[in-house]
XYZ file of C-alpha atoms in Angstrom:
715
model
C 0.000 0.000 0.000
C 2.753 2.411 0.912
C 4.682 1.699 -2.325
C 1.671 2.563 -4.463
C 0.824 5.785 -2.665
C 3.351 8.093 -4.515
C 1.806 7.095 -7.879
C -1.665 8.215 -6.883
C -1.114 11.968 -7.529
C 0.347 11.170 -10.969
C -2.626 8.993 -11.857
C -4.997 11.675 -10.629
C -3.188 14.274 -12.774
C -3.387 12.023 -15.845
C -7.080 11.463 -15.225
C -7.636 15.197 -14.924
C -5.704 15.831 -18.144
C -7.784 13.211 -19.986
C -10.985 14.753 -18.660
C -9.785 18.225 -19.679
C -8.935 17.087 -23.201
C -12.184 15.188 -23.496
C -14.119 18.173 -22.207
C -12.357 20.420 -24.704
C -13.224 18.021 -27.494
C -16.848 17.933 -26.413
C -16.982 21.693 -26.183
C -15.442 22.009 -29.618
C -17.852 19.443 -31.033
C -20.892 21.081 -29.417
C -21.634 22.924 -32.691
C -21.820 21.147 -36.027
C -21.340 23.580 -38.927
C -21.773 22.319 -42.510
C -21.695 24.357 -45.726
C -22.973 23.206 -49.133
C -21.789 25.405 -52.011
C -23.729 25.918 -55.233
C -25.642 23.245 -57.082
C -23.760 20.181 -55.849
C -20.587 22.275 -56.012
C -21.391 23.779 -59.434
C -22.375 27.295 -60.493
C -22.281 29.633 -63.469
C -20.311 32.852 -63.515
C -22.430 35.979 -63.209
C -25.451 34.076 -61.845
C -27.114 33.518 -58.494
C -26.418 30.224 -56.764
C -27.368 28.770 -53.357
C -25.128 28.347 -50.356
C -26.877 26.171 -47.778
C -25.790 26.160 -44.135
C -26.720 23.492 -41.629
C -25.951 24.121 -37.964
C -26.561 21.788 -35.030
C -26.035 23.302 -31.602
C -25.657 20.808 -28.764
C -24.298 23.419 -26.381
C -25.615 26.561 -24.676
C -27.986 28.908 -26.513
C -26.332 31.801 -28.335
C -27.040 34.373 -31.059
C -24.788 33.397 -33.922
C -23.671 35.099 -37.105
C -22.636 33.233 -40.229
C -20.129 35.015 -42.437
C -19.370 33.978 -46.025
C -16.376 35.812 -47.431
C -14.465 35.518 -50.736
C -10.816 34.698 -50.280
C -9.943 37.129 -53.076
C -11.674 39.235 -55.733
C -14.519 41.746 -55.493
C -17.359 39.416 -54.556
C -19.591 40.641 -51.696
C -19.289 39.591 -48.066
C -22.475 37.913 -46.793
C -23.596 37.741 -43.164
C -26.624 36.019 -41.676
C -27.886 36.358 -38.093
C -29.329 33.188 -36.596
C -30.535 32.281 -33.108
C -29.193 28.902 -32.000
C -31.017 27.387 -29.057
C -29.691 24.354 -27.221
C -30.160 21.032 -29.014
C -31.567 22.603 -32.204
C -30.725 22.181 -35.878
C -31.039 25.126 -38.243
C -30.836 24.939 -42.038
C -31.040 28.016 -44.275
C -29.998 29.117 -47.763
C -28.332 32.312 -48.933
C -28.676 33.464 -52.533
C -25.119 34.412 -53.559
C -23.974 36.236 -56.695
C -20.361 35.810 -57.777
C -18.299 36.818 -60.794
C -15.235 34.590 -60.452
C -14.148 31.165 -59.377
C -12.631 32.525 -56.191
C -12.347 30.432 -53.082
C -14.617 31.145 -50.145
C -14.369 30.929 -46.392
C -17.276 30.519 -43.982
C -17.329 31.224 -40.256
C -19.855 30.787 -37.479
C -19.354 33.448 -34.821
C -20.630 33.975 -31.310
C -19.990 37.668 -30.788
C -16.328 38.200 -31.593
C -15.444 34.519 -31.136
C -15.243 32.102 -34.071
C -17.066 28.904 -33.084
C -16.480 26.961 -36.330
C -15.123 27.682 -39.792
C -14.348 26.326 -43.263
C -11.452 27.971 -45.085
C -11.271 25.984 -48.342
C -14.728 26.217 -49.913
C -14.693 26.068 -53.706
C -17.053 26.031 -56.675
C -16.814 24.421 -60.085
C -17.642 27.703 -61.820
C -18.444 27.668 -65.556
C -19.134 30.267 -68.243
C -22.500 32.114 -68.124
C -23.505 30.557 -71.467
C -22.959 27.015 -70.213
C -26.095 24.934 -69.742
C -26.470 23.767 -66.136
C -29.243 21.270 -65.381
C -30.171 20.445 -61.786
C -31.557 17.009 -60.971
C -33.651 15.678 -58.090
C -33.705 12.070 -59.220
C -35.661 9.172 -57.815
C -32.509 7.047 -57.769
C -29.037 8.167 -56.838
C -27.543 7.176 -60.199
C -30.634 8.101 -62.222
C -31.759 11.191 -64.042
C -30.309 13.230 -66.900
C -27.002 12.740 -68.693
C -25.785 15.110 -71.399
C -23.557 14.479 -74.441
C -19.896 15.360 -74.311
C -18.653 18.318 -76.295
C -16.029 17.886 -79.022
C -14.410 21.289 -79.202
C -10.886 21.538 -80.553
C -9.641 23.157 -77.363
C -9.474 21.153 -74.137
C -9.975 24.392 -72.226
C -13.247 24.985 -74.095
C -14.397 21.439 -73.342
C -13.646 21.876 -69.648
C -15.301 25.282 -69.336
C -18.258 25.176 -71.712
C -19.477 21.571 -71.650
C -23.156 21.321 -70.591
C -23.340 19.749 -67.157
C -25.723 18.143 -64.688
C -25.788 18.864 -60.938
C -27.305 16.017 -58.912
C -28.994 17.657 -55.924
C -30.030 16.277 -52.540
C -33.514 16.694 -51.136
C -32.328 17.891 -47.707
C -30.215 20.739 -49.091
C -32.459 21.732 -51.999
C -32.820 25.565 -51.902
C -35.907 27.187 -50.398
C -35.218 30.516 -52.151
C -36.310 30.937 -55.807
C -33.648 33.573 -56.409
C -30.979 31.052 -55.446
C -32.365 28.726 -58.137
C -31.874 31.348 -60.851
C -28.509 29.929 -61.905
C -30.118 26.751 -63.313
C -31.152 26.494 -66.961
C -33.471 23.599 -66.167
C -34.405 21.317 -63.272
C -35.234 17.644 -63.595
C -37.641 16.411 -60.914
C -38.866 12.873 -60.397
C -42.431 12.903 -59.049
C -41.400 10.392 -56.367
C -39.112 13.118 -54.988
C -41.588 15.956 -55.500
C -44.000 14.585 -52.905
C -41.263 14.879 -50.248
C -40.343 18.517 -50.823
C -40.919 20.795 -47.860
C -43.489 23.575 -48.237
C -40.781 26.239 -48.533
C -38.883 24.226 -51.155
C -42.050 23.612 -53.195
C -42.946 27.311 -53.102
C -39.440 28.276 -54.209
C -39.538 25.807 -57.100
C -42.969 27.011 -58.271
C -41.953 30.678 -58.128
C -38.741 29.919 -60.009
C -40.693 28.225 -62.823
C -43.272 31.029 -63.078
C -40.432 33.562 -63.145
C -38.711 31.948 -66.151
C -37.410 28.552 -65.040
C -37.784 25.272 -66.936
C -39.071 22.280 -64.969
C -38.709 18.786 -66.442
C -41.043 16.473 -64.524
C -40.865 12.696 -64.834
C -44.094 11.065 -63.666
C -43.305 7.910 -61.713
C -46.973 7.522 -60.749
C -49.711 9.923 -61.905
C -51.012 9.979 -58.335
C -47.765 11.673 -57.264
C -48.869 14.750 -59.230
C -52.628 14.755 -58.703
C -52.321 14.223 -54.936
C -49.722 16.987 -54.458
C -51.602 20.328 -54.571
C -48.696 22.620 -55.357
C -47.474 20.374 -58.177
C -50.936 19.819 -59.627
C -51.532 23.597 -59.623
C -48.249 24.221 -61.438
C -48.507 21.402 -63.985
C -52.271 21.645 -64.674
C -52.330 18.299 -66.439
C -54.518 15.261 -66.994
C -53.058 11.763 -66.979
C -54.329 8.513 -68.395
C -53.779 5.054 -66.907
C -50.273 3.561 -67.019
C -49.821 0.926 -69.697
C -46.927 -0.689 -71.557
C -46.089 0.673 -74.998
C -43.434 -0.314 -77.515
C -40.737 2.365 -77.509
C -40.273 2.214 -81.286
C -38.555 5.147 -83.020
C -40.702 8.042 -81.753
C -38.243 9.145 -79.073
C -35.287 8.774 -81.454
C -36.933 10.914 -84.137
C -37.844 13.572 -81.615
C -34.305 13.658 -80.165
C -32.548 14.197 -83.496
C -34.910 16.686 -85.173
C -34.509 20.432 -84.867
C -37.040 22.922 -83.606
C -38.374 25.845 -85.606
C -39.343 29.312 -84.443
C -40.670 32.586 -85.770
C -38.195 34.419 -83.565
C -34.693 35.138 -84.848
C -32.497 34.128 -81.942
C -28.702 34.024 -82.257
C -27.503 30.739 -83.768
C -25.767 29.777 -80.547
C -29.154 29.801 -78.770
C -31.149 27.872 -81.383
C -31.815 24.166 -80.877
C -31.196 23.087 -84.468
C -30.408 19.488 -85.405
C -27.806 17.638 -83.335
C -24.881 16.521 -85.526
C -23.803 13.294 -83.807
C -26.955 11.437 -82.793
C -26.230 7.717 -83.094
C -28.203 5.388 -85.342
C -31.457 3.968 -83.918
C -31.068 1.521 -81.029
C -32.920 -1.655 -82.040
C -32.871 -3.073 -78.515
C -34.485 0.046 -77.096
C -37.007 0.250 -79.947
C -38.177 -3.279 -79.165
C -38.492 -2.580 -75.442
C -41.615 -1.746 -73.481
C -42.084 1.569 -71.675
C -44.642 1.915 -68.875
C -46.273 5.197 -69.900
C -49.231 7.352 -68.957
C -51.028 9.659 -71.348
C -50.163 13.317 -70.676
C -52.272 16.342 -71.580
C -51.393 19.816 -70.287
C -53.626 22.872 -70.189
C -52.484 25.274 -72.939
C -49.789 22.726 -73.807
C -48.492 20.805 -76.790
C -47.567 17.131 -77.146
C -43.899 16.355 -77.766
C -44.302 12.795 -79.063
C -46.759 9.891 -78.983
C -46.653 6.157 -78.320
C -49.589 3.979 -79.417
C -51.387 7.127 -80.575
C -51.261 8.578 -77.058
C -49.282 11.730 -76.133
C -46.831 10.566 -73.459
C -44.818 13.797 -73.191
C -45.966 17.409 -73.357
C -44.807 20.910 -72.529
C -46.495 24.210 -71.805
C -45.740 27.777 -70.752
C -46.346 28.565 -67.105
C -45.986 32.242 -66.312
C -42.678 33.284 -67.858
C -41.309 29.743 -67.575
C -42.056 26.320 -68.954
C -42.902 22.806 -67.782
C -42.008 19.653 -69.719
C -43.756 16.510 -68.474
C -42.747 12.922 -69.262
C -45.473 10.341 -68.722
C -42.873 7.694 -67.842
C -39.928 7.237 -65.505
C -36.670 7.703 -67.485
C -34.688 6.187 -64.611
C -35.969 2.728 -65.440
C -35.142 0.258 -68.191
C -35.140 0.198 -71.151
C -34.735 4.019 -71.244
C -31.873 3.914 -68.739
C -29.728 1.863 -71.150
C -30.809 3.624 -74.347
C -27.861 4.542 -76.563
C -29.232 7.979 -77.457
C -30.639 9.000 -74.096
C -27.995 11.756 -73.675
C -29.262 13.415 -76.885
C -32.837 13.020 -75.700
C -31.953 14.863 -72.485
C -30.102 17.554 -74.453
C -33.211 18.194 -76.550
C -35.482 18.190 -73.501
C -33.206 20.584 -71.582
C -33.028 22.939 -74.615
C -29.260 22.616 -75.097
C -28.458 24.488 -78.343
C -26.949 22.400 -81.141
C -24.044 24.866 -81.463
C -22.535 23.458 -78.258
C -21.836 20.176 -80.019
C -19.910 21.587 -82.960
C -16.124 21.817 -83.271
C -15.864 25.446 -82.178
C -17.292 26.715 -78.902
C -19.978 29.273 -79.818
C -19.350 31.729 -77.008
C -18.233 35.296 -77.610
C -15.585 36.766 -75.345
C -15.885 40.200 -73.813
C -19.665 40.573 -73.910
C -21.098 43.234 -71.633
C -23.850 42.719 -69.098
C -27.264 44.293 -69.626
C -26.634 45.942 -66.234
C -24.547 48.541 -68.066
C -27.555 49.596 -70.165
C -29.648 50.095 -67.043
C -26.762 52.073 -65.585
C -26.744 54.341 -68.645
C -30.441 55.007 -67.984
C -30.088 55.697 -64.264
C -26.714 57.390 -63.746
C -26.950 60.930 -62.432
C -27.342 63.682 -65.012
C -25.524 66.033 -62.625
C -22.245 64.616 -63.869
C -20.548 65.647 -67.104
C -17.335 64.351 -68.649
C -14.412 66.331 -69.960
C -14.269 65.873 -73.752
C -11.072 64.314 -75.066
C -10.357 67.431 -77.162
C -10.358 69.636 -74.073
C -8.159 67.165 -72.226
C -5.644 67.224 -75.072
C -5.750 71.037 -75.178
C -5.055 71.206 -71.425
C -2.178 68.790 -71.822
C -0.773 70.764 -74.757
C -1.088 74.042 -72.833
C 0.691 72.503 -69.842
C 3.580 71.239 -71.993
C 3.911 74.570 -73.801
C 3.944 76.582 -70.564
C 6.431 74.412 -68.656
C 8.617 74.205 -71.757
C 9.154 77.031 -74.239
C 7.049 79.684 -72.483
C 8.861 79.228 -69.167
C 12.249 79.185 -70.885
C 11.567 82.243 -73.042
C 10.262 84.584 -70.357
C 12.871 83.552 -67.766
C 15.599 84.094 -70.333
C 14.127 87.476 -71.200
C 14.332 88.601 -67.560
C 17.654 86.771 -67.214
C 16.426 84.726 -64.219
C 16.817 81.162 -65.511
C 17.522 79.852 -61.991
C 13.931 80.719 -61.033
C 12.790 77.636 -62.938
C 13.209 75.763 -59.635
C 10.320 77.896 -58.356
C 8.234 78.376 -61.490
C 8.074 74.691 -62.385
C 6.428 73.604 -59.069
C 4.191 76.662 -59.334
C 2.960 75.528 -62.776
C 2.295 72.047 -61.425
C 0.314 73.455 -58.505
C -1.643 75.876 -60.727
C -2.571 73.196 -63.252
C -3.466 70.759 -60.469
C -5.816 73.321 -58.975
C -7.208 74.087 -62.436
C -7.902 70.419 -63.138
C -9.500 70.007 -59.713
C -11.659 73.090 -60.338
C -12.740 71.763 -63.753
C -13.495 68.350 -62.241
C -15.465 70.012 -59.461
C -17.531 72.007 -61.928
C -18.161 68.942 -64.099
C -18.820 66.325 -61.433
C -19.764 67.941 -58.128
C -23.428 67.714 -57.143
C -25.891 66.615 -54.484
C -26.575 63.114 -53.203
C -28.912 61.417 -55.691
C -30.773 58.105 -55.784
C -32.438 56.847 -58.976
C -34.406 53.595 -59.057
C -35.778 51.390 -61.811
C -37.907 48.422 -60.787
C -38.301 45.537 -63.257
C -41.242 43.632 -61.785
C -42.703 40.344 -63.006
C -46.311 39.769 -61.925
C -46.324 35.988 -61.520
C -49.645 34.115 -61.724
C -50.856 31.488 -59.282
C -53.346 30.973 -56.498
C -51.791 34.073 -54.937
C -50.048 36.441 -57.321
C -46.427 37.185 -56.462
C -44.157 40.037 -57.528
C -40.666 38.958 -58.552
C -38.691 42.182 -58.599
C -35.304 43.447 -59.704
C -34.664 46.933 -58.378
C -31.766 48.708 -60.060
C -30.430 51.522 -57.884
C -27.944 54.172 -58.986
C -26.342 56.217 -56.194
C -24.463 59.431 -56.958
C -22.263 60.464 -54.035
C -20.760 63.935 -53.420
C -18.204 62.378 -51.041
C -16.570 59.071 -50.162
C -19.176 57.303 -48.075
C -20.978 54.040 -47.312
C -24.703 53.848 -48.082
C -27.259 51.458 -46.621
C -29.726 49.591 -48.813
C -32.318 46.933 -48.146
C -35.874 46.095 -47.254
C -38.162 43.725 -45.377
C -37.922 40.582 -47.506
C -37.990 36.956 -46.448
C -36.114 36.044 -49.622
C -33.849 38.103 -51.801
C -30.366 39.369 -52.411
C -28.380 42.473 -53.273
C -25.536 42.516 -55.765
C -23.308 45.080 -57.387
C -23.316 45.861 -61.101
C -21.976 42.975 -63.169
C -19.825 44.085 -66.083
C -19.610 40.776 -67.953
C -17.072 37.967 -68.033
C -14.142 40.304 -68.724
C -14.956 42.899 -66.041
C -16.780 41.021 -63.279
C -18.319 42.961 -60.412
C -17.993 46.688 -61.016
C -18.105 47.822 -57.376
C -16.205 46.467 -54.413
C -16.812 46.856 -50.683
C -20.357 45.476 -50.747
C -21.449 43.843 -47.488
C -24.792 42.031 -47.412
C -26.526 41.442 -44.069
C -29.382 38.930 -43.802
C -31.708 38.073 -40.955
C -35.132 36.393 -41.008
C -37.477 38.804 -42.826
C -34.776 41.401 -43.347
C -32.260 42.201 -46.088
C -29.682 44.971 -45.790
C -26.428 45.926 -47.444
C -23.726 48.558 -47.181
C -22.081 49.818 -50.371
C -19.097 52.145 -50.700
C -19.504 54.900 -53.327
C -16.424 57.005 -54.198
C -16.661 60.777 -54.422
C -18.276 62.286 -57.539
C -19.246 58.937 -59.046
C -22.385 56.892 -59.628
C -22.574 53.262 -58.547
C -25.210 50.812 -59.784
C -26.546 48.031 -57.570
C -29.400 45.579 -57.958
C -31.758 44.261 -55.299
C -33.732 41.118 -56.147
C -36.794 40.335 -54.050
C -40.225 38.712 -53.733
C -43.389 40.363 -52.419
C -47.179 39.815 -52.512
C -48.847 41.338 -55.584
C -51.880 42.825 -53.765
C -53.742 43.311 -57.059
C -51.750 46.315 -58.296
C -52.038 45.646 -62.038
C -53.843 42.770 -63.737
C -54.607 41.974 -67.369
C -56.312 39.394 -69.590
C -55.764 38.765 -73.311
C -58.342 37.300 -75.697
C -57.603 36.392 -79.309
C -60.418 37.217 -81.738
C -58.681 36.528 -85.033
C -55.340 35.909 -86.739
C -53.825 39.192 -85.558
C -56.719 40.627 -83.567
C -56.756 40.723 -79.770
C -58.756 42.213 -76.952
C -56.791 43.320 -73.904
C -58.423 44.133 -70.562
C -56.241 46.056 -68.096
C -57.062 46.911 -64.506
C -54.877 49.606 -62.992
C -55.204 49.354 -59.221
C -52.214 51.644 -58.617
C -52.265 55.224 -57.391
C -50.335 56.331 -60.497
C -51.226 56.454 -64.182
C -49.721 54.003 -66.656
C -47.608 56.091 -69.041
C -46.474 53.484 -71.576
C -47.504 50.008 -72.713
C -46.307 47.363 -75.158
C -47.626 43.876 -75.917
C -45.608 40.853 -76.963
C -47.919 38.253 -78.505
C -46.963 35.329 -80.728
C -43.648 36.833 -81.779
C -44.839 40.373 -82.475
C -44.320 43.503 -80.399
C -47.006 46.170 -80.520
C -46.854 49.596 -78.861
C -50.207 50.481 -77.324
C -51.909 53.842 -77.090
C -53.115 53.540 -73.548
C -54.660 56.152 -71.279
C -54.971 54.469 -67.913
C -55.421 56.819 -64.950
C -55.156 55.508 -61.378
C -57.835 53.047 -60.174
C -59.258 52.478 -63.650
C -60.137 49.637 -66.011
C -59.578 49.746 -69.768
C -60.319 47.406 -72.672
C -58.289 47.760 -75.881
C -58.737 46.210 -79.304
C -55.337 45.499 -80.855
C -54.254 44.673 -84.393
C -50.690 43.319 -84.223
C -50.397 43.349 -88.025
C -50.530 47.161 -87.864
C -47.515 47.312 -85.558
C -44.378 48.863 -87.092
C -42.443 45.901 -85.639
C -44.689 43.190 -87.125
C -43.359 43.188 -90.691
C -39.714 42.763 -89.747
C -38.065 40.106 -87.610
C -38.518 40.357 -83.869
C -34.954 41.601 -83.611
C -36.066 44.887 -85.164
C -36.652 46.185 -81.657
C -33.036 45.452 -80.807
C -30.756 48.410 -80.323
C -27.566 46.512 -79.644
C -25.177 48.851 -81.455
C -26.411 52.012 -79.745
C -26.633 50.295 -76.378
C -23.093 48.941 -76.732
C -21.725 52.389 -77.593
C -23.490 53.883 -74.585
C -22.082 51.238 -72.237
C -18.557 51.684 -73.599
C -18.773 55.482 -73.273
C -20.221 55.231 -69.777
C -17.217 53.215 -68.619
C -14.719 55.816 -69.848
C -13.483 58.631 -67.617
C -13.388 61.136 -70.491
C -15.457 61.608 -73.620
C -18.883 62.605 -74.863
C -21.339 62.782 -71.977
C -24.563 62.402 -73.944
C -23.520 59.292 -75.891
C -23.136 57.458 -72.576
C -26.770 58.034 -71.636
C -29.955 56.218 -72.623
C -33.452 57.547 -72.029
C -35.559 55.207 -69.856
C -38.461 55.213 -72.323
C -40.766 52.246 -72.866
C -39.073 50.976 -76.042
C -35.584 51.000 -74.546
C -36.829 49.244 -71.422
C -38.612 46.554 -73.420
C -35.506 46.008 -75.558
C -33.529 45.319 -72.376
C -35.908 42.450 -71.635
C -34.528 40.659 -74.721
C -30.715 40.913 -74.438
C -30.243 37.734 -76.506
C -31.613 39.687 -79.474
C -29.263 42.648 -79.013
C -26.652 41.366 -81.462
C -24.281 42.974 -83.933
C -21.231 40.693 -84.308
C -20.052 37.164 -85.059
C -17.807 34.780 -83.142
C -14.967 32.686 -84.548
C -17.409 29.924 -85.538
C -19.327 32.371 -87.750
C -22.392 32.553 -85.486
C -24.148 35.831 -84.848
C -24.100 36.287 -81.115
C -25.622 38.648 -78.616
C -23.712 41.688 -77.406
C -25.075 41.355 -73.880
C -25.429 38.779 -71.163
C -28.009 38.931 -68.387
C -28.831 36.992 -65.224
C -31.347 34.206 -65.796
C -34.997 35.203 -65.654
C -34.397 38.750 -66.869
C -34.155 37.725 -70.527
C -37.552 36.894 -72.068
C -36.158 35.863 -75.472
C -36.836 32.153 -74.897
C -40.372 32.945 -73.747
C -40.934 34.936 -76.939
C -39.534 32.054 -78.984
C -42.129 29.733 -77.432
C -44.948 32.048 -78.491
C -45.528 33.449 -75.013
C -47.415 36.682 -74.432
C -46.219 39.468 -72.118
C -47.713 42.870 -71.364
C -45.208 45.612 -70.495
C -46.528 48.578 -68.485
C -44.420 51.603 -67.537
C -45.394 53.669 -64.497
C -43.510 56.902 -63.737
C -42.794 58.220 -60.234
C -43.857 54.902 -58.748
C -42.236 52.061 -56.830
C -43.933 48.777 -55.838
C -41.877 48.593 -52.637
C -40.414 51.157 -50.239
C -37.212 52.735 -51.521
C -34.233 50.397 -51.584
C -32.039 53.239 -50.358
C -32.140 53.473 -46.561
C -30.881 57.057 -46.479
C -32.310 60.535 -47.043
C -31.840 62.362 -50.320
C -33.660 65.228 -52.027
C -32.749 64.243 -55.581
C -33.969 61.114 -57.321
C -36.699 59.461 -59.300
C -38.346 56.057 -59.508
C -39.868 54.142 -62.410
C -41.421 50.705 -62.596
C -41.745 48.409 -65.585
C -44.346 45.719 -64.930
C -43.999 42.556 -67.003
C -47.220 40.537 -66.907
C -47.215 37.076 -68.536
C -50.563 36.373 -70.205
C -52.306 33.232 -71.341
C -54.066 33.839 -74.639
C -57.694 32.721 -74.468
C -60.312 32.468 -77.192
C -63.870 33.767 -76.848
C -66.470 31.147 -76.024
């Protein structure tokens, strides 16, 4: 007993050390912090993408803050406040806009203390023109596959190949703005029934705002018994029965699609060049199919004289419905299934040629909106005057100084006169700059608002805000939105984000940001948001003849509608509309009489003038007026079709658009499908409180409502 006694303190110390280490490990592991970047790690440059956070707190309650920060570049810093009670799990999604493939770091903070972090978060970021298809498949290895590209350059194949992102149900975004970076989403009906209410609402809003949903019907009851899906699809299904696959799917996959709209070649479907010969094994197989009929839809192909696939416009978007499960045999082993998926996901044929069809250096449509909104207080110094000032400076510090000092025989005074000239010309240039650029704080807003249909109408808004600052300062922006995001102006693939020092702060029901604006400059930012419609403006369109329509408009706003245009079946018609506040009007329209009806749809495009304005706007010196665009109805409508604003060709010989735009803003594809949209311009009006959370005496607000319409026929 006595021999063992001296070892007791050492054993006690070791036990205490083990307990201390174990306690430290438990304390460190009390918070689980997981981050899921993009669409299964994928995203497109210059587009919104989701970042989903999942936090499990097994320790004491605390008010946490999540911070997402780029490791380099000018991407915004995002922060989200979240209350973390003991033994709770929180999952939320941030809509993030990025211009580069920069790395990211994420931290979870408790006050000034970092509780958990991830320093090496990365995205597989592709070109904005790349097709990205999301997939919520019924089976882990099921769903879409896309053909491989065969470009000459390996770099082009790596960057521009169409790709599929296989998503997980648990981390599927619950914010429709975060879904904007997808070209299409494949959804198996067996997965659809398990979506949470918030996820289903986000998916529906995304489709109505311009998204493309590809639904595979595993069982018709999955659709009819799911209210949100049935309301979106609006379809009727026949009983499931076996049908011989035959050649119908093969013929549909290899044929091209026609259109009355002249889109750039790199956006047209066309005929795929490398579709394999028919697969005899697949043709002899049996597919379990249900008949599919969609309201206001068209059949894609038939089996046994029954339409088993159909598509239809829904709002500004589209739904494509397959009356069979493509994750089962024999479709799963079909040789040409990749080409079938490419056709269904609207992948243009140009992506499977030898030369990548993209055009480098295209500008973003943001620059056109900036040319409309930038402060008119600011003028630029013409190049001629700049050259004259430079010439005068060189003449004075050179021959003039030498001649008059020599005349007074005081050449040594050049040590005094030279700095004096520099100071005088510096003050002169500052005075000229002050006279040209100094002004008062100004805030100009342009709201591009889509009125989305549904059981409850929703406004999907994009609020462009131009801030002119008379000093170096930070300005607060934001609003009370459950879902949304704020981004800086995007200049295109070659320029990226045009403004740095943007910090976005999110909390439940609240969106705020702080943006730095340098002295005597304008900065453009864009807030994207969702809000209830509250019956502000509504419309209905009835077709009475080949080019004859009747349009009923109800203006429930407190402002008059000052401009209107109608897109219907590929034609744009400017309307003579007098619509005072709280009024109802019915118009009879002849689209054949429109000055834009005889020419191609691209006749509204003003790409060359818009491009010149954007280029001039980005220069420090030059002609002031050529860098400005009037925010009139025609210019605003043209900006809703950036794919048609084209003047040049790429190296493959394809005419391409001059401008890119974030998904959902461009309505060119909707026009190509024969969709109808009513554009209404309202001056001195905003559908939401001002995005600028600061006081200013100068500024104006305009709103362009874009209302998707279903064309009905009189009974």
